[in-house]
Structure formats: structure tokens, C-alpha cells
Amino acid sequence: MDNLPTISVDDLEALRDAKRRLEHPGLTARISNLVGRPMEGGLRMLPSRWHMTIESAAEAALFKGLEFAIGTMRDPQPRRSRDLLHRAVAAGTGAVGGALGVVSLPVELPVSTCVILRSIADIARSEGHDVCSIETQLACLEVFALGSPHSVDDAAESGYWVVRGVMSRYLSEAAEHISRKGLRDRSAPALIRLVTQIAARFGVVISEQAAARLIPVLGAASGGTVNYLFTQHFQDMARGHFVVRRLEKKYGSLLVQRAYEELLV
């Protein structure tokens, strides 16, 4: 790529892999490939009231996850992420919830979200980011917004850079609030706006997760299986996201974005 002389070959390949992960088929495709049938049937089986329940559960889970991020991410030393371990833990919680059916989702979701967020933070740390910084902690939370191919207002607003652009103002406001007052006041407008924006996107993926449990072919193993795929999905989003952020620190956002858009995957 003659117009990108300053980005090394190795870093371009890392960026190509990041784009491949971020543009990877979503959770619906993964589950459909696993069970050999489309997910639309499962989505239609969800009662209409569940969509409101899922959105409320997503907001509560994200607040818990944000508290978890601020309160427990205290080891900044880079080391290899333990992706398989986190997928196994998430599968275990999903198996327990699966035994109770889809109605257990509001109880299980905060636990699963914290496990996934820990895995996301682990990946961020492995890419050299300081998990003690508010910026990185909120970037971990941002992954939940990146994990859905859908947008709140416009189906076209689904690209990686577009979603980041939409989220940037909310993340900035939330970071400023947390740096001054911490998480003592959940009703703070900056936090509500951030969590609402992420939950609206996150809820789409949760709906897919809930619908998968209604597909009979998955049987008793549905909770564990779906949670495993659910976690793997967000791990891929996280790996891609934090590789991009690492390269942005090295080369600048404009150059990395241009390279990202020009790379073929």
C-alpha cells in the first residue's frame, strides 16, 4: 500500500486481522451455523414483552459491569489473555441459567456480563492498554456496543468507525463524570446516556441469545453453548477493537482508519 508507507507490514497484518474480527458474522450467524437452521424462528418465538425486559436487563447488567470495571481492574501488567478460561466460566453460568429457561436471563445476565467484561479487560491488557485508566475501562464497556450489527436510529449506522463516532461523545461525558465523582450516582445524566446508548445495541445481541434458548435442537445444553458463543463473539470484538486502539496510539487515528478502510479481508 504505497499511500501508507509509515505503517509496518506486521502492523498492517494486525490491522487486517482486527478488521476481519470486527466484520465477522454476528452471533446469529454463529448460532445458525451451529444448529443448522435460521435464528429468525427463535426470535419470533420471543414474547413481545421480552424485548422491553431484555432492554431493562441490559441496562442493569451494564451498570453492574461498569462498577465491576472501576472496582476490580487493578493489575496493569501486560500478559497473555485467558480467552478459553473466560468462555468456560461463561458457559458454566449459562448452563445453570439454561436449566431454568429463558426466564432466568434477567438474573443470569449481570453475572455473564461481568465475566465477559473481565475477559474484554484481559484482552485490552494483553494489547498493552492500561486497564487502570478510566479511558480503557470505558473502552471495554464500548465493546458491547460494537458487538451488534444494528444501530439504535439507523440500520446504516453499523460500521465500526461509525459506531465509535456515535459513542465518542457519550464516553467522553461519562469519563469526565467518573473522574470527578466516581460511580456513586447512577442517575447522573452522563452515565444514563452512555448506558442507554450501549444497552440499545447490546440488547439486540441479548435478544439473539435469548431466542437461541428457544430452539429445541439445542436442548438442555443451550444455555452453556450459547453463552460460550456469546463470550467468543465479544472476545473477537474486543481483540479487534484494542488492536485498532493500540495502532491509533502508534500511528494516529486518521492514518489507521484510512488503512482499515482500504484493507481487504
PDB file of C-alpha atoms in Angstrom:
ATOM      1  CA  MET A   1       0.000   0.000   0.000  1.00  0.00           C
ATOM      2  CA  ASP A   2       2.064   2.868  -1.351  1.00  0.00           C
ATOM      3  CA  ASN A   3      -0.050   5.514   0.327  1.00  0.00           C
ATOM      4  CA  LEU A   4       0.617   4.065   3.800  1.00  0.00           C
ATOM      5  CA  PRO A   5       4.416   3.968   3.962  1.00  0.00           C
ATOM      6  CA  THR A   6       4.661   4.600   7.693  1.00  0.00           C
ATOM      7  CA  ILE A   7       2.669   1.559   8.833  1.00  0.00           C
ATOM      8  CA  SER A   8       4.838  -1.531   9.130  1.00  0.00           C
ATOM      9  CA  VAL A   9       3.959  -4.803   7.405  1.00  0.00           C
ATOM     10  CA  ASP A  10       3.409  -6.532  10.755  1.00  0.00           C
ATOM     11  CA  ASP A  11       1.095  -3.793  11.951  1.00  0.00           C
ATOM     12  CA  LEU A  12      -0.871  -3.863   8.709  1.00  0.00           C
ATOM     13  CA  GLU A  13      -1.382  -7.592   9.157  1.00  0.00           C
ATOM     14  CA  ALA A  14      -2.502  -6.992  12.756  1.00  0.00           C
ATOM     15  CA  LEU A  15      -4.944  -4.384  11.471  1.00  0.00           C
ATOM     16  CA  ARG A  16      -6.189  -6.767   8.779  1.00  0.00           C
ATOM     17  CA  ASP A  17      -6.858  -9.403  11.448  1.00  0.00           C
ATOM     18  CA  ALA A  18      -8.629  -6.798  13.590  1.00  0.00           C
ATOM     19  CA  LYS A  19     -10.875  -5.836  10.665  1.00  0.00           C
ATOM     20  CA  ARG A  20     -11.621  -9.491   9.989  1.00  0.00           C
ATOM     21  CA  ARG A  21     -12.746  -9.937  13.583  1.00  0.00           C
ATOM     22  CA  LEU A  22     -14.810  -6.754  13.651  1.00  0.00           C
ATOM     23  CA  GLU A  23     -16.506  -7.585  10.354  1.00  0.00           C
ATOM     24  CA  HIS A  24     -17.040 -11.240  11.314  1.00  0.00           C
ATOM     25  CA  PRO A  25     -20.608 -12.598  11.098  1.00  0.00           C
ATOM     26  CA  GLY A  26     -22.516 -11.851  14.278  1.00  0.00           C
ATOM     27  CA  LEU A  27     -23.924 -14.078  16.959  1.00  0.00           C
ATOM     28  CA  THR A  28     -26.975 -15.013  14.854  1.00  0.00           C
ATOM     29  CA  ALA A  29     -24.774 -16.462  12.111  1.00  0.00           C
ATOM     30  CA  ARG A  30     -22.651 -18.405  14.580  1.00  0.00           C
ATOM     31  CA  ILE A  31     -25.641 -19.994  16.260  1.00  0.00           C
ATOM     32  CA  SER A  32     -27.357 -20.658  12.916  1.00  0.00           C
ATOM     33  CA  ASN A  33     -24.217 -22.413  11.682  1.00  0.00           C
ATOM     34  CA  LEU A  34     -24.156 -24.491  14.858  1.00  0.00           C
ATOM     35  CA  VAL A  35     -27.777 -25.628  14.867  1.00  0.00           C
ATOM     36  CA  GLY A  36     -28.234 -25.773  11.086  1.00  0.00           C
ATOM     37  CA  ARG A  37     -31.287 -23.537  10.914  1.00  0.00           C
ATOM     38  CA  PRO A  38     -32.001 -19.795  10.780  1.00  0.00           C
ATOM     39  CA  MET A  39     -32.373 -17.845  14.013  1.00  0.00           C
ATOM     40  CA  GLU A  40     -35.423 -15.926  12.823  1.00  0.00           C
ATOM     41  CA  GLY A  41     -37.736 -18.660  14.089  1.00  0.00           C
ATOM     42  CA  GLY A  42     -36.338 -18.371  17.592  1.00  0.00           C
ATOM     43  CA  LEU A  43     -36.622 -14.582  17.508  1.00  0.00           C
ATOM     44  CA  ARG A  44     -40.292 -14.844  16.531  1.00  0.00           C
ATOM     45  CA  MET A  45     -40.888 -17.169  19.492  1.00  0.00           C
ATOM     46  CA  LEU A  46     -39.909 -14.466  21.971  1.00  0.00           C
ATOM     47  CA  PRO A  47     -42.953 -12.783  23.550  1.00  0.00           C
ATOM     48  CA  SER A  48     -43.192  -9.070  22.690  1.00  0.00           C
ATOM     49  CA  ARG A  49     -42.898  -8.099  26.362  1.00  0.00           C
ATOM     50  CA  TRP A  50     -39.474  -9.754  26.448  1.00  0.00           C
ATOM     51  CA  HIS A  51     -37.906  -7.072  24.297  1.00  0.00           C
ATOM     52  CA  MET A  52     -38.654  -4.493  26.992  1.00  0.00           C
ATOM     53  CA  THR A  53     -37.480  -6.903  29.690  1.00  0.00           C
ATOM     54  CA  ILE A  54     -34.242  -7.525  27.821  1.00  0.00           C
ATOM     55  CA  GLU A  55     -33.511  -3.821  27.399  1.00  0.00           C
ATOM     56  CA  SER A  56     -34.036  -3.206  31.135  1.00  0.00           C
ATOM     57  CA  ALA A  57     -31.898  -6.225  32.000  1.00  0.00           C
ATOM     58  CA  ALA A  58     -29.171  -4.999  29.644  1.00  0.00           C
ATOM     59  CA  GLU A  59     -29.046  -1.577  31.328  1.00  0.00           C
ATOM     60  CA  ALA A  60     -28.845  -3.147  34.794  1.00  0.00           C
ATOM     61  CA  ALA A  61     -26.132  -5.561  33.640  1.00  0.00           C
ATOM     62  CA  LEU A  62     -24.068  -2.761  32.103  1.00  0.00           C
ATOM     63  CA  PHE A  63     -24.216  -0.707  35.292  1.00  0.00           C
ATOM     64  CA  LYS A  64     -23.034  -3.756  37.231  1.00  0.00           C
ATOM     65  CA  GLY A  65     -20.329  -4.292  34.659  1.00  0.00           C
ATOM     66  CA  LEU A  66     -19.198  -0.680  34.875  1.00  0.00           C
ATOM     67  CA  GLU A  67     -18.956  -0.902  38.667  1.00  0.00           C
ATOM     68  CA  PHE A  68     -17.021  -4.131  38.237  1.00  0.00           C
ATOM     69  CA  ALA A  69     -14.621  -2.446  35.818  1.00  0.00           C
ATOM     70  CA  ILE A  70     -13.953   0.530  38.045  1.00  0.00           C
ATOM     71  CA  GLY A  71     -13.694  -1.540  41.207  1.00  0.00           C
ATOM     72  CA  THR A  72     -11.586  -4.536  40.219  1.00  0.00           C
ATOM     73  CA  MET A  73      -9.262  -3.744  37.307  1.00  0.00           C
ATOM     74  CA  ARG A  74      -6.107  -3.079  39.245  1.00  0.00           C
ATOM     75  CA  ASP A  75      -3.315  -5.096  37.593  1.00  0.00           C
ATOM     76  CA  PRO A  76      -1.880  -3.123  34.654  1.00  0.00           C
ATOM     77  CA  GLN A  77       0.947  -5.517  33.746  1.00  0.00           C
ATOM     78  CA  PRO A  78       0.508  -6.898  30.203  1.00  0.00           C
ATOM     79  CA  ARG A  79       0.161 -10.653  29.892  1.00  0.00           C
ATOM     80  CA  ARG A  80      -1.491 -13.166  27.603  1.00  0.00           C
ATOM     81  CA  SER A  81      -5.275 -13.108  27.837  1.00  0.00           C
ATOM     82  CA  ARG A  82      -7.111 -16.214  29.068  1.00  0.00           C
ATOM     83  CA  ASP A  83      -9.876 -16.329  26.479  1.00  0.00           C
ATOM     84  CA  LEU A  84     -10.700 -20.026  26.814  1.00  0.00           C
ATOM     85  CA  LEU A  85     -10.985 -19.814  30.597  1.00  0.00           C
ATOM     86  CA  HIS A  86     -13.469 -16.955  30.385  1.00  0.00           C
ATOM     87  CA  ARG A  87     -15.505 -18.783  27.745  1.00  0.00           C
ATOM     88  CA  ALA A  88     -15.613 -21.840  30.007  1.00  0.00           C
ATOM     89  CA  VAL A  89     -16.781 -19.791  33.008  1.00  0.00           C
ATOM     90  CA  ALA A  90     -19.458 -18.085  30.897  1.00  0.00           C
ATOM     91  CA  ALA A  91     -20.579 -21.460  29.572  1.00  0.00           C
ATOM     92  CA  GLY A  92     -20.919 -22.709  33.158  1.00  0.00           C
ATOM     93  CA  THR A  93     -23.126 -19.793  34.177  1.00  0.00           C
ATOM     94  CA  GLY A  94     -25.131 -20.251  31.011  1.00  0.00           C
ATOM     95  CA  ALA A  95     -25.662 -23.931  31.715  1.00  0.00           C
ATOM     96  CA  VAL A  96     -27.079 -23.109  35.138  1.00  0.00           C
ATOM     97  CA  GLY A  97     -29.339 -20.448  33.660  1.00  0.00           C
ATOM     98  CA  GLY A  98     -30.312 -22.731  30.788  1.00  0.00           C
ATOM     99  CA  ALA A  99     -31.699 -25.273  33.216  1.00  0.00           C
ATOM    100  CA  LEU A 100     -34.229 -22.638  34.295  1.00  0.00           C
ATOM    101  CA  GLY A 101     -35.026 -21.474  30.760  1.00  0.00           C
ATOM    102  CA  VAL A 102     -35.166 -18.043  29.172  1.00  0.00           C
ATOM    103  CA  VAL A 103     -36.902 -16.573  32.241  1.00  0.00           C
ATOM    104  CA  SER A 104     -33.573 -16.776  34.106  1.00  0.00           C
ATOM    105  CA  LEU A 105     -31.957 -14.258  31.745  1.00  0.00           C
ATOM    106  CA  PRO A 106     -32.510 -11.126  33.920  1.00  0.00           C
ATOM    107  CA  VAL A 107     -30.755 -12.916  36.812  1.00  0.00           C
ATOM    108  CA  GLU A 108     -28.001 -14.547  34.785  1.00  0.00           C
ATOM    109  CA  LEU A 109     -27.223 -11.608  32.503  1.00  0.00           C
ATOM    110  CA  PRO A 110     -25.399  -9.404  35.077  1.00  0.00           C
ATOM    111  CA  VAL A 111     -23.171 -12.350  36.007  1.00  0.00           C
ATOM    112  CA  SER A 112     -22.418 -13.211  32.385  1.00  0.00           C
ATOM    113  CA  THR A 113     -21.798  -9.552  31.560  1.00  0.00           C
ATOM    114  CA  CYS A 114     -19.228  -9.226  34.350  1.00  0.00           C
ATOM    115  CA  VAL A 115     -17.453 -12.392  33.163  1.00  0.00           C
ATOM    116  CA  ILE A 116     -17.362 -11.098  29.594  1.00  0.00           C
ATOM    117  CA  LEU A 117     -16.195  -7.676  30.724  1.00  0.00           C
ATOM    118  CA  ARG A 118     -13.371  -9.281  32.686  1.00  0.00           C
ATOM    119  CA  SER A 119     -12.382 -11.125  29.513  1.00  0.00           C
ATOM    120  CA  ILE A 120     -12.571  -7.903  27.487  1.00  0.00           C
ATOM    121  CA  ALA A 121     -10.329  -6.160  30.033  1.00  0.00           C
ATOM    122  CA  ASP A 122      -7.939  -9.111  29.924  1.00  0.00           C
ATOM    123  CA  ILE A 123      -7.679  -8.692  26.148  1.00  0.00           C
ATOM    124  CA  ALA A 124      -7.177  -4.932  26.478  1.00  0.00           C
ATOM    125  CA  ARG A 125      -4.331  -5.536  28.924  1.00  0.00           C
ATOM    126  CA  SER A 126      -2.749  -8.133  26.611  1.00  0.00           C
ATOM    127  CA  GLU A 127      -2.681  -5.479  23.865  1.00  0.00           C
ATOM    128  CA  GLY A 128      -0.734  -3.124  26.137  1.00  0.00           C
ATOM    129  CA  HIS A 129      -3.551  -0.868  27.373  1.00  0.00           C
ATOM    130  CA  ASP A 130      -3.661   0.433  30.937  1.00  0.00           C
ATOM    131  CA  VAL A 131      -6.727  -1.218  32.483  1.00  0.00           C
ATOM    132  CA  CYS A 132      -6.472   1.098  35.479  1.00  0.00           C
ATOM    133  CA  SER A 133      -7.342   4.126  33.351  1.00  0.00           C
ATOM    134  CA  ILE A 134     -10.937   5.301  33.053  1.00  0.00           C
ATOM    135  CA  GLU A 135     -10.491   5.672  29.291  1.00  0.00           C
ATOM    136  CA  THR A 136      -9.603   1.987  28.873  1.00  0.00           C
ATOM    137  CA  GLN A 137     -12.318   0.843  31.265  1.00  0.00           C
ATOM    138  CA  LEU A 138     -14.965   2.707  29.283  1.00  0.00           C
ATOM    139  CA  ALA A 139     -13.457   1.396  26.042  1.00  0.00           C
ATOM    140  CA  CYS A 140     -14.045  -2.080  27.470  1.00  0.00           C
ATOM    141  CA  LEU A 141     -17.691  -1.191  28.019  1.00  0.00           C
ATOM    142  CA  GLU A 142     -17.841   0.222  24.480  1.00  0.00           C
ATOM    143  CA  VAL A 143     -17.179  -3.263  23.092  1.00  0.00           C
ATOM    144  CA  PHE A 144     -20.760  -4.199  23.995  1.00  0.00           C
ATOM    145  CA  ALA A 145     -21.982  -1.519  21.577  1.00  0.00           C
ATOM    146  CA  LEU A 146     -19.602  -2.708  18.854  1.00  0.00           C
ATOM    147  CA  GLY A 147     -20.840  -6.280  19.204  1.00  0.00           C
ATOM    148  CA  SER A 148     -24.158  -5.625  17.480  1.00  0.00           C
ATOM    149  CA  PRO A 149     -24.516  -5.128  13.730  1.00  0.00           C
ATOM    150  CA  HIS A 150     -27.533  -2.903  14.306  1.00  0.00           C
ATOM    151  CA  SER A 151     -27.916   0.737  15.270  1.00  0.00           C
ATOM    152  CA  VAL A 152     -30.387   2.463  17.533  1.00  0.00           C
ATOM    153  CA  ASP A 153     -31.600   5.001  14.999  1.00  0.00           C
ATOM    154  CA  ASP A 154     -30.425   3.918  11.582  1.00  0.00           C
ATOM    155  CA  ALA A 155     -29.608   0.476  10.240  1.00  0.00           C
ATOM    156  CA  ALA A 156     -26.864   2.072   8.140  1.00  0.00           C
ATOM    157  CA  GLU A 157     -25.013   3.142  11.280  1.00  0.00           C
ATOM    158  CA  SER A 158     -23.408  -0.245  11.749  1.00  0.00           C
ATOM    159  CA  GLY A 159     -19.794   0.236  10.681  1.00  0.00           C
ATOM    160  CA  TYR A 160     -17.047   0.048  13.278  1.00  0.00           C
ATOM    161  CA  TRP A 161     -15.920   3.661  12.828  1.00  0.00           C
ATOM    162  CA  VAL A 162     -19.469   4.987  12.643  1.00  0.00           C
ATOM    163  CA  VAL A 163     -20.439   3.352  15.945  1.00  0.00           C
ATOM    164  CA  ARG A 164     -17.266   4.654  17.561  1.00  0.00           C
ATOM    165  CA  GLY A 165     -18.086   8.123  16.316  1.00  0.00           C
ATOM    166  CA  VAL A 166     -21.600   7.929  17.737  1.00  0.00           C
ATOM    167  CA  MET A 167     -20.315   6.663  21.076  1.00  0.00           C
ATOM    168  CA  SER A 168     -17.390   9.085  21.464  1.00  0.00           C
ATOM    169  CA  ARG A 169     -19.380  11.970  22.979  1.00  0.00           C
ATOM    170  CA  TYR A 170     -21.134   9.714  25.487  1.00  0.00           C
ATOM    171  CA  LEU A 171     -17.852   8.103  26.512  1.00  0.00           C
ATOM    172  CA  SER A 172     -16.189  11.491  26.939  1.00  0.00           C
ATOM    173  CA  GLU A 173     -19.022  12.795  29.123  1.00  0.00           C
ATOM    174  CA  ALA A 174     -19.043   9.631  31.239  1.00  0.00           C
ATOM    175  CA  ALA A 175     -15.263   9.685  31.685  1.00  0.00           C
ATOM    176  CA  GLU A 176     -15.394  13.281  32.894  1.00  0.00           C
ATOM    177  CA  HIS A 177     -18.169  12.482  35.359  1.00  0.00           C
ATOM    178  CA  ILE A 178     -16.451   9.369  36.732  1.00  0.00           C
ATOM    179  CA  SER A 179     -13.124  11.171  37.122  1.00  0.00           C
ATOM    180  CA  ARG A 180     -14.845  13.824  39.255  1.00  0.00           C
ATOM    181  CA  LYS A 181     -17.485  11.871  41.185  1.00  0.00           C
ATOM    182  CA  GLY A 182     -16.954   8.164  40.596  1.00  0.00           C
ATOM    183  CA  LEU A 183     -19.972   5.865  40.281  1.00  0.00           C
ATOM    184  CA  ARG A 184     -21.819   6.957  43.391  1.00  0.00           C
ATOM    185  CA  ASP A 185     -24.706   8.482  41.463  1.00  0.00           C
ATOM    186  CA  ARG A 186     -26.206   6.173  38.845  1.00  0.00           C
ATOM    187  CA  SER A 187     -28.769   8.815  37.982  1.00  0.00           C
ATOM    188  CA  ALA A 188     -26.117  11.166  36.607  1.00  0.00           C
ATOM    189  CA  PRO A 189     -27.203  12.152  33.056  1.00  0.00           C
ATOM    190  CA  ALA A 190     -23.775  11.373  31.592  1.00  0.00           C
ATOM    191  CA  LEU A 191     -23.891   7.784  32.852  1.00  0.00           C
ATOM    192  CA  ILE A 192     -27.521   7.270  31.888  1.00  0.00           C
ATOM    193  CA  ARG A 193     -26.871   8.483  28.347  1.00  0.00           C
ATOM    194  CA  LEU A 194     -23.861   6.204  27.943  1.00  0.00           C
ATOM    195  CA  VAL A 195     -25.536   3.092  29.339  1.00  0.00           C
ATOM    196  CA  THR A 196     -28.734   3.706  27.371  1.00  0.00           C
ATOM    197  CA  GLN A 197     -26.806   4.008  24.106  1.00  0.00           C
ATOM    198  CA  ILE A 198     -24.832   0.825  24.747  1.00  0.00           C
ATOM    199  CA  ALA A 199     -27.839  -1.113  26.075  1.00  0.00           C
ATOM    200  CA  ALA A 200     -29.882  -0.358  22.967  1.00  0.00           C
ATOM    201  CA  ARG A 201     -27.241  -2.096  20.840  1.00  0.00           C
ATOM    202  CA  PHE A 202     -26.313  -4.755  23.401  1.00  0.00           C
ATOM    203  CA  GLY A 203     -29.996  -5.667  23.768  1.00  0.00           C
ATOM    204  CA  VAL A 204     -30.148  -6.745  20.109  1.00  0.00           C
ATOM    205  CA  VAL A 205     -27.460  -9.350  20.734  1.00  0.00           C
ATOM    206  CA  ILE A 206     -29.094 -10.434  24.005  1.00  0.00           C
ATOM    207  CA  SER A 207     -32.354 -10.988  22.106  1.00  0.00           C
ATOM    208  CA  GLU A 208     -30.458 -13.353  19.820  1.00  0.00           C
ATOM    209  CA  GLN A 209     -29.002 -15.116  22.852  1.00  0.00           C
ATOM    210  CA  ALA A 210     -32.438 -15.500  24.439  1.00  0.00           C
ATOM    211  CA  ALA A 211     -34.036 -16.669  21.193  1.00  0.00           C
ATOM    212  CA  ALA A 212     -31.397 -19.362  20.759  1.00  0.00           C
ATOM    213  CA  ARG A 213     -32.507 -20.964  24.016  1.00  0.00           C
ATOM    214  CA  LEU A 214     -35.930 -21.486  22.476  1.00  0.00           C
ATOM    215  CA  ILE A 215     -34.548 -23.537  19.576  1.00  0.00           C
ATOM    216  CA  PRO A 216     -35.354 -27.163  20.502  1.00  0.00           C
ATOM    217  CA  VAL A 217     -32.354 -28.708  18.750  1.00  0.00           C
ATOM    218  CA  LEU A 218     -30.011 -27.118  21.292  1.00  0.00           C
ATOM    219  CA  GLY A 219     -31.760 -28.956  24.085  1.00  0.00           C
ATOM    220  CA  ALA A 220     -30.520 -28.900  27.666  1.00  0.00           C
ATOM    221  CA  ALA A 221     -27.072 -27.681  26.618  1.00  0.00           C
ATOM    222  CA  SER A 222     -28.472 -24.468  25.098  1.00  0.00           C
ATOM    223  CA  GLY A 223     -27.519 -22.148  27.957  1.00  0.00           C
ATOM    224  CA  GLY A 224     -23.885 -23.216  28.098  1.00  0.00           C
ATOM    225  CA  THR A 225     -23.490 -23.456  24.327  1.00  0.00           C
ATOM    226  CA  VAL A 226     -24.994 -20.062  23.620  1.00  0.00           C
ATOM    227  CA  ASN A 227     -23.036 -18.360  26.409  1.00  0.00           C
ATOM    228  CA  TYR A 228     -19.834 -19.853  25.020  1.00  0.00           C
ATOM    229  CA  LEU A 229     -20.592 -18.369  21.591  1.00  0.00           C
ATOM    230  CA  PHE A 230     -21.831 -15.137  23.197  1.00  0.00           C
ATOM    231  CA  THR A 231     -18.500 -14.705  25.005  1.00  0.00           C
ATOM    232  CA  GLN A 232     -16.430 -15.676  21.974  1.00  0.00           C
ATOM    233  CA  HIS A 233     -18.320 -13.098  19.911  1.00  0.00           C
ATOM    234  CA  PHE A 234     -17.418 -10.244  22.265  1.00  0.00           C
ATOM    235  CA  GLN A 235     -13.855 -11.505  22.653  1.00  0.00           C
ATOM    236  CA  ASP A 236     -13.420 -11.136  18.904  1.00  0.00           C
ATOM    237  CA  MET A 237     -14.895  -7.644  19.040  1.00  0.00           C
ATOM    238  CA  ALA A 238     -12.562  -6.767  21.912  1.00  0.00           C
ATOM    239  CA  ARG A 239      -9.439  -8.128  20.208  1.00  0.00           C
ATOM    240  CA  GLY A 240     -10.159  -6.170  17.064  1.00  0.00           C
ATOM    241  CA  HIS A 241     -11.079  -3.005  18.972  1.00  0.00           C
ATOM    242  CA  PHE A 242      -7.982  -2.931  21.150  1.00  0.00           C
ATOM    243  CA  VAL A 243      -5.625  -3.763  18.299  1.00  0.00           C
ATOM    244  CA  VAL A 244      -7.055  -0.762  16.444  1.00  0.00           C
ATOM    245  CA  ARG A 245      -6.688   1.435  19.536  1.00  0.00           C
ATOM    246  CA  ARG A 246      -3.099   0.249  20.036  1.00  0.00           C
ATOM    247  CA  LEU A 247      -2.231   1.145  16.446  1.00  0.00           C
ATOM    248  CA  GLU A 248      -4.005   4.507  16.781  1.00  0.00           C
ATOM    249  CA  LYS A 249      -1.682   5.376  19.647  1.00  0.00           C
ATOM    250  CA  LYS A 250       1.281   4.485  17.467  1.00  0.00           C
ATOM    251  CA  TYR A 251       0.251   5.996  14.115  1.00  0.00           C
ATOM    252  CA  GLY A 252      -2.696   8.308  14.786  1.00  0.00           C
ATOM    253  CA  SER A 253      -6.397   7.705  14.254  1.00  0.00           C
ATOM    254  CA  LEU A 254      -6.697   9.170  10.746  1.00  0.00           C
ATOM    255  CA  LEU A 255      -3.955   7.023   9.254  1.00  0.00           C
ATOM    256  CA  VAL A 256      -5.213   3.846  10.940  1.00  0.00           C
ATOM    257  CA  GLN A 257      -8.789   4.492   9.857  1.00  0.00           C
ATOM    258  CA  ARG A 258      -7.719   5.047   6.256  1.00  0.00           C
ATOM    259  CA  ALA A 259      -5.668   1.844   6.285  1.00  0.00           C
ATOM    260  CA  TYR A 260      -8.558  -0.079   7.886  1.00  0.00           C
ATOM    261  CA  GLU A 261     -10.968   1.036   5.188  1.00  0.00           C
ATOM    262  CA  GLU A 262      -8.561   0.159   2.356  1.00  0.00           C
ATOM    263  CA  LEU A 263      -7.520  -3.276   3.625  1.00  0.00           C
ATOM    264  CA  LEU A 264      -9.210  -6.283   2.058  1.00  0.00           C
ATOM    265  CA  VAL A 265     -10.300  -9.149   4.316  1.00  0.00           C
TER     266      VAL A 265
END
